[in-house]
Coordinates of C-alpha atoms in Angstrom, one line a residue:
M1 CA -4.6 20.4 24.1
N2 CA -2.7 20.1 27.3
L3 CA -6.0 19.9 29.3
T4 CA -7.3 17.3 26.9
C5 CA -4.2 15.3 27.2
S6 CA -4.3 15.4 31.0
L7 CA -7.9 14.1 31.0
W8 CA -7.0 11.3 28.6
Q9 CA -3.9 10.3 30.5
D10 CA -6.0 9.5 33.6
N11 CA -3.1 10.3 36.0
S12 CA -0.9 7.9 34.1
P13 CA 2.8 8.8 33.4
S14 CA 2.2 7.8 29.7
V15 CA -0.4 9.1 27.3
K16 CA -3.2 6.6 26.8
H17 CA -5.0 8.4 24.0
F18 CA -3.9 10.4 21.0
A19 CA -5.7 12.9 18.8
F20 CA -5.2 13.5 15.0
A21 CA -4.6 17.0 13.9
K22 CA -7.4 18.9 12.1
F23 CA -7.2 19.0 8.4
S24 CA -8.6 22.5 8.3
E25 CA -10.4 25.0 10.5
V26 CA -12.8 25.7 7.6
P27 CA -15.7 23.2 7.7
E28 CA -16.4 23.6 4.0
Q29 CA -12.8 22.5 3.1
C30 CA -13.2 19.4 5.4
S31 CA -16.5 18.5 3.7
L32 CA -15.0 18.8 0.3
L33 CA -12.0 16.7 1.2
F34 CA -14.4 14.1 2.9
T35 CA -16.4 13.8 -0.3
L36 CA -13.3 13.4 -2.5
I37 CA -11.6 10.9 -0.3
L38 CA -14.9 8.9 0.2
L39 CA -15.3 8.8 -3.6
M40 CA -11.8 7.6 -4.2
F41 CA -12.0 5.1 -1.3
S42 CA -15.2 3.6 -2.7
A43 CA -13.7 3.4 -6.2
S44 CA -10.6 1.7 -4.8
L45 CA -12.6 -0.9 -2.8
T46 CA -14.9 -1.6 -5.8
G47 CA -12.1 -1.7 -8.4
N48 CA -9.8 -4.0 -6.3
A49 CA -12.7 -6.3 -5.2
L50 CA -13.9 -6.6 -8.8
I51 CA -10.4 -7.5 -10.1
A52 CA -9.9 -10.1 -7.3
L53 CA -13.3 -11.6 -8.0
A54 CA -12.8 -11.6 -11.8
I55 CA -9.5 -13.4 -11.5
R56 CA -11.0 -15.9 -9.0
T57 CA -14.0 -16.7 -11.2
N58 CA -12.3 -16.8 -14.6
P59 CA -10.2 -20.0 -15.2
A60 CA -8.4 -18.4 -18.1
L61 CA -6.8 -16.0 -15.5
H62 CA -5.5 -18.8 -13.2
T63 CA -1.9 -18.0 -14.1
P64 CA 1.0 -16.7 -12.0
M65 CA 0.7 -13.2 -13.2
Y66 CA -3.0 -12.9 -12.3
F67 CA -2.5 -14.8 -9.1
F68 CA -0.1 -12.1 -7.9
L69 CA -2.5 -9.4 -9.2
A70 CA -5.3 -10.8 -7.1
N71 CA -3.0 -10.8 -4.1
L72 CA -2.1 -7.2 -4.9
S73 CA -5.8 -6.2 -5.0
L74 CA -6.4 -7.8 -1.6
L75 CA -3.4 -6.0 -0.1
E76 CA -4.7 -2.7 -1.5
I77 CA -8.1 -3.3 0.1
G78 CA -6.5 -4.0 3.5
Y79 CA -4.0 -1.1 3.0
T80 CA -6.8 1.5 2.5
C81 CA -9.2 0.1 5.1
S82 CA -6.5 0.4 7.7
V83 CA -6.3 4.2 7.3
I84 CA -9.2 5.7 5.4
P85 CA -12.3 5.0 7.6
K86 CA -10.7 6.7 10.6
M87 CA -9.5 9.6 8.4
L88 CA -13.1 10.1 7.1
Q89 CA -14.4 10.1 10.7
S90 CA -11.9 12.8 11.7
L91 CA -12.9 15.0 8.8
V92 CA -16.6 15.3 9.7
S93 CA -16.7 15.0 13.5
E94 CA -14.8 16.2 16.5
A95 CA -14.1 12.6 17.5
R96 CA -10.5 12.8 16.4
G97 CA -9.2 10.7 19.3
I98 CA -7.7 7.2 19.1
S99 CA -6.6 5.0 22.0
R100 CA -3.0 3.9 22.3
E101 CA -4.0 0.3 21.5
G102 CA -6.1 1.5 18.5
C103 CA -3.1 3.5 17.2
A104 CA -0.8 0.5 17.6
T105 CA -3.3 -1.7 15.7
Q106 CA -3.6 0.8 12.9
M107 CA 0.2 1.2 12.6
F108 CA 0.6 -2.6 12.5
F109 CA -1.9 -3.2 9.7
F110 CA -0.7 -0.2 7.7
T111 CA 2.9 -1.4 7.9
F112 CA 1.9 -5.0 7.4
F113 CA 0.0 -4.3 4.2
G114 CA 2.5 -1.7 2.9
I115 CA 5.6 -3.9 3.3
S116 CA 3.8 -7.0 1.9
E117 CA 2.9 -4.9 -1.1
C118 CA 6.6 -4.0 -1.6
C119 CA 7.6 -7.6 -1.5
L120 CA 4.7 -8.7 -3.8
L121 CA 5.6 -6.1 -6.4
A122 CA 9.1 -7.6 -6.5
A123 CA 7.6 -11.1 -6.9
M124 CA 5.5 -9.8 -9.8
A125 CA 8.6 -8.4 -11.5
F126 CA 10.4 -11.7 -11.1
D127 CA 7.5 -13.5 -12.7
R128 CA 7.7 -11.2 -15.7
Y129 CA 11.5 -11.8 -15.9
V130 CA 11.0 -15.6 -16.0
A131 CA 8.1 -15.3 -18.5
I132 CA 10.1 -13.2 -21.0
C133 CA 13.7 -14.3 -20.4
S134 CA 13.1 -18.1 -19.8
P135 CA 9.8 -18.9 -21.4
L136 CA 10.7 -22.6 -21.9
H137 CA 11.3 -23.0 -18.1
Y138 CA 8.4 -20.8 -17.0
A139 CA 5.9 -23.5 -16.1
R140 CA 8.4 -25.2 -13.9
R141 CA 10.0 -22.2 -12.3
M142 CA 6.7 -20.4 -11.6
S143 CA 4.6 -23.4 -10.6
H144 CA 1.6 -23.0 -8.3
G145 CA 3.7 -24.1 -5.4
V146 CA 6.4 -21.5 -6.1
C147 CA 3.8 -18.7 -6.6
A148 CA 2.1 -19.6 -3.3
Q149 CA 5.5 -19.6 -1.5
L150 CA 6.4 -16.2 -2.9
A151 CA 3.0 -14.8 -1.8
V152 CA 3.3 -16.3 1.7
V153 CA 6.8 -14.9 2.0
S154 CA 5.5 -11.4 1.0
W155 CA 2.7 -11.5 3.5
G156 CA 5.0 -13.1 6.2
V157 CA 7.7 -10.4 5.8
G158 CA 5.0 -7.7 6.1
C159 CA 3.6 -9.3 9.2
M160 CA 7.0 -9.6 10.9
V161 CA 8.1 -6.1 10.1
G162 CA 4.7 -4.7 11.2
L163 CA 4.9 -6.5 14.5
G164 CA 8.5 -5.6 15.1
Q165 CA 8.2 -1.9 14.3
T166 CA 4.9 -1.5 16.2
S167 CA 6.2 -3.3 19.3
Y168 CA 9.4 -1.4 19.3
I169 CA 7.8 2.0 18.9
F170 CA 5.0 1.4 21.4
S171 CA 7.4 0.2 24.1
L172 CA 8.3 3.9 24.4
N173 CA 6.7 6.3 26.8
F174 CA 4.6 9.1 25.5
C175 CA 4.4 12.0 28.0
G176 CA 2.6 14.5 25.9
P177 CA 1.7 16.3 23.7
C178 CA -0.7 13.8 22.4
E179 CA -1.8 15.4 19.1
I180 CA -0.5 13.5 16.1
D181 CA 0.5 15.9 13.3
H182 CA -0.9 13.5 10.7
F183 CA -4.2 11.8 9.8
F184 CA -3.2 8.3 10.8
C185 CA -0.7 6.5 13.1
D186 CA 2.3 6.5 10.8
L187 CA 5.7 5.7 12.2
P188 CA 7.6 9.1 12.0
P189 CA 4.8 11.3 13.5
I190 CA 4.3 8.9 16.4
L191 CA 8.0 8.7 17.1
A192 CA 8.0 12.5 17.3
L193 CA 5.7 12.4 20.3
A194 CA 7.8 9.9 22.3
C195 CA 9.7 10.9 25.4
G196 CA 13.5 10.8 25.7
D197 CA 16.0 9.7 23.1
T198 CA 14.4 8.0 20.1
S199 CA 17.5 7.9 17.9
H200 CA 17.6 4.1 18.1
N201 CA 14.0 3.8 17.1
E202 CA 14.5 6.2 14.2
A203 CA 17.5 4.2 13.1
A204 CA 15.4 1.0 13.2
V205 CA 12.6 2.6 11.1
F206 CA 15.2 3.8 8.6
V207 CA 16.9 0.4 8.4
A208 CA 13.6 -1.4 7.9
A209 CA 12.6 1.1 5.2
V210 CA 16.0 0.5 3.4
L211 CA 15.7 -3.2 3.6
C212 CA 12.0 -3.5 2.8
I213 CA 11.6 -0.7 0.3
S214 CA 15.0 -0.4 -1.4
S215 CA 15.8 -4.2 -1.6
P216 CA 12.6 -5.1 -3.4
F217 CA 13.0 -2.1 -5.6
F218 CA 16.5 -3.1 -6.6
L219 CA 15.2 -6.6 -7.4
I220 CA 12.5 -5.0 -9.6
V221 CA 15.1 -2.9 -11.4
A222 CA 17.4 -5.9 -11.9
S223 CA 14.5 -8.0 -13.3
Y224 CA 13.3 -5.3 -15.7
G225 CA 16.9 -4.6 -16.8
R226 CA 17.1 -8.3 -17.9
V227 CA 13.7 -8.0 -19.5
L228 CA 14.6 -4.9 -21.5
A229 CA 17.8 -6.6 -22.7
A230 CA 15.8 -9.6 -23.8
V231 CA 13.1 -7.5 -25.5
L232 CA 15.7 -5.4 -27.5
I233 CA 17.1 -8.6 -29.2
M234 CA 13.7 -10.0 -30.1
P235 CA 13.4 -10.3 -33.9
S236 CA 9.7 -9.7 -34.1
P237 CA 8.2 -6.2 -33.5
E238 CA 4.9 -7.9 -32.4
G239 CA 6.8 -9.9 -29.8
R240 CA 8.5 -6.8 -28.5
Q241 CA 5.2 -5.0 -28.3
K242 CA 3.5 -7.9 -26.5
A243 CA 6.3 -8.2 -24.0
L244 CA 6.4 -4.5 -23.2
S245 CA 2.6 -4.4 -22.8
T246 CA 2.6 -7.1 -20.2
C247 CA 5.1 -5.2 -18.1
S248 CA 3.9 -1.6 -18.6
S249 CA 1.0 -1.8 -16.1
H250 CA 3.2 -3.2 -13.4
L251 CA 6.0 -0.7 -14.0
L252 CA 3.5 2.2 -13.7
V253 CA 2.1 0.8 -10.4
V254 CA 5.7 0.4 -9.1
T255 CA 6.6 3.9 -10.0
L256 CA 3.5 5.4 -8.2
F257 CA 3.9 3.2 -5.1
Y258 CA 7.7 3.4 -4.7
G259 CA 8.0 7.0 -5.8
S260 CA 5.8 8.3 -3.0
G261 CA 6.9 5.8 -0.4
S262 CA 10.6 6.3 -0.9
V263 CA 10.3 10.0 -0.7
T264 CA 8.4 9.7 2.6
Y265 CA 10.6 7.1 4.4
L266 CA 14.1 7.3 2.9
R267 CA 14.7 11.1 2.8
P268 CA 16.7 12.7 5.7
K269 CA 14.8 13.6 8.9
A270 CA 15.8 17.3 8.6
S271 CA 14.0 17.6 5.3
H272 CA 10.7 16.3 6.6
S273 CA 7.8 18.7 6.6
P274 CA 4.4 17.8 8.1
G275 CA 2.5 19.4 5.3
I276 CA 4.5 17.6 2.6
D277 CA 4.3 14.3 4.5
K278 CA 0.5 14.6 4.7
L279 CA 0.2 15.2 0.9
L280 CA 2.5 12.3 0.1
A281 CA 0.6 10.1 2.5
L282 CA -2.7 11.0 0.8
F283 CA -1.1 10.1 -2.5
Y284 CA 0.1 6.6 -1.5
T285 CA -2.9 5.7 0.7
V286 CA -5.8 7.0 -1.4
L287 CA -4.8 7.9 -4.9
T288 CA -2.4 5.0 -5.7
S289 CA -4.9 2.4 -4.6
T290 CA -7.6 4.0 -6.6
L291 CA -5.5 4.2 -9.8
N292 CA -4.2 0.6 -9.6
P293 CA -7.4 -1.1 -10.7
I294 CA -7.8 1.5 -13.5
I295 CA -4.3 1.0 -14.7
Y296 CA -4.6 -2.8 -14.9
S297 CA -8.1 -2.8 -16.4
L298 CA -7.3 -0.2 -19.0
R299 CA -3.9 -1.6 -20.1
N300 CA -4.7 -5.3 -19.9
K301 CA -7.2 -6.7 -22.4
E302 CA -7.6 -10.0 -20.5
V303 CA -8.4 -8.2 -17.2
K304 CA -10.8 -5.9 -19.0
A305 CA -12.6 -8.9 -20.7
A306 CA -12.8 -10.8 -17.3
L307 CA -14.3 -7.7 -15.6
Q308 CA -16.9 -7.4 -18.3
R309 CA -17.8 -11.1 -18.0
T310 CA -18.0 -10.8 -14.2
L311 CA -20.2 -7.6 -14.4
G312 CA -22.3 -9.3 -17.0
K313 CA -23.0 -12.3 -14.7
K314 CA -23.9 -10.0 -11.9
K315 CA -26.4 -8.2 -14.1
L316 CA -28.0 -11.5 -15.1
L317 CA -28.3 -12.6 -11.5
T318 CA -29.8 -9.3 -10.5
R319 CA -32.4 -9.5 -13.2
G320 CA -33.1 -13.1 -12.3

């Protein structure tokens, strides 16, 4: 690895290329993992694209809840596309290298889509809170303009955090080694390769994680605390069941996304393990984005019906 690094550095004091660590020295294991990840990646892209298309083409779903769901699907597509293609390439070829610029680009988009999703999940929780706790004021408080502003803020915060963190980390020098003990350019493994004192950068990553992961999560908890209190005093069992059913899909997605993300970025540095970090990263980059469309389509009758109509139209167009 030292020889490879010196060739890649091209006599520069800072590493110009990185290399991702091998998943396994056994080719059969890499082939199996490639097949599994490719299948999940394809399912994620197909499921999220279909949900976004179904919501876009069905006027009955042009409501705040489904507007946010369509945004979530688009974020999931970007989130997985920023990581999985390069991972698949590394699994089946020796071309595991990535330029410094390419690594910075991947880190930006991964952070951008991930933080945007954190904020959007909080906006979705606020939407459910208003719908259940203030139904008479729902149309005014969650107008098209308000929903658009919440979506823009979510994407904007993700963009600003992504630019800030990526710029701050890649302003450092990387003197070698150049092998990233991970399968994509995530913040902690890249920081581990930097020269000199990185305590300020590590503190910045932790603060950003606290603000952008914990703050939206607390908003979600507060929103659903109010929702639960409102549901418990509803006189009608049918009303309680309907209110809970509209929240269950979102709560399950929040649990999957925040559970793996918070364990990765909010636990102390001393407890980090490259093997565990890789497993967690596989969970929140591949599995979660694959499960989200399934969760929403199985637990939401309106989404399921819209998907059936959309697929039915596609079949008719194909036959025609």
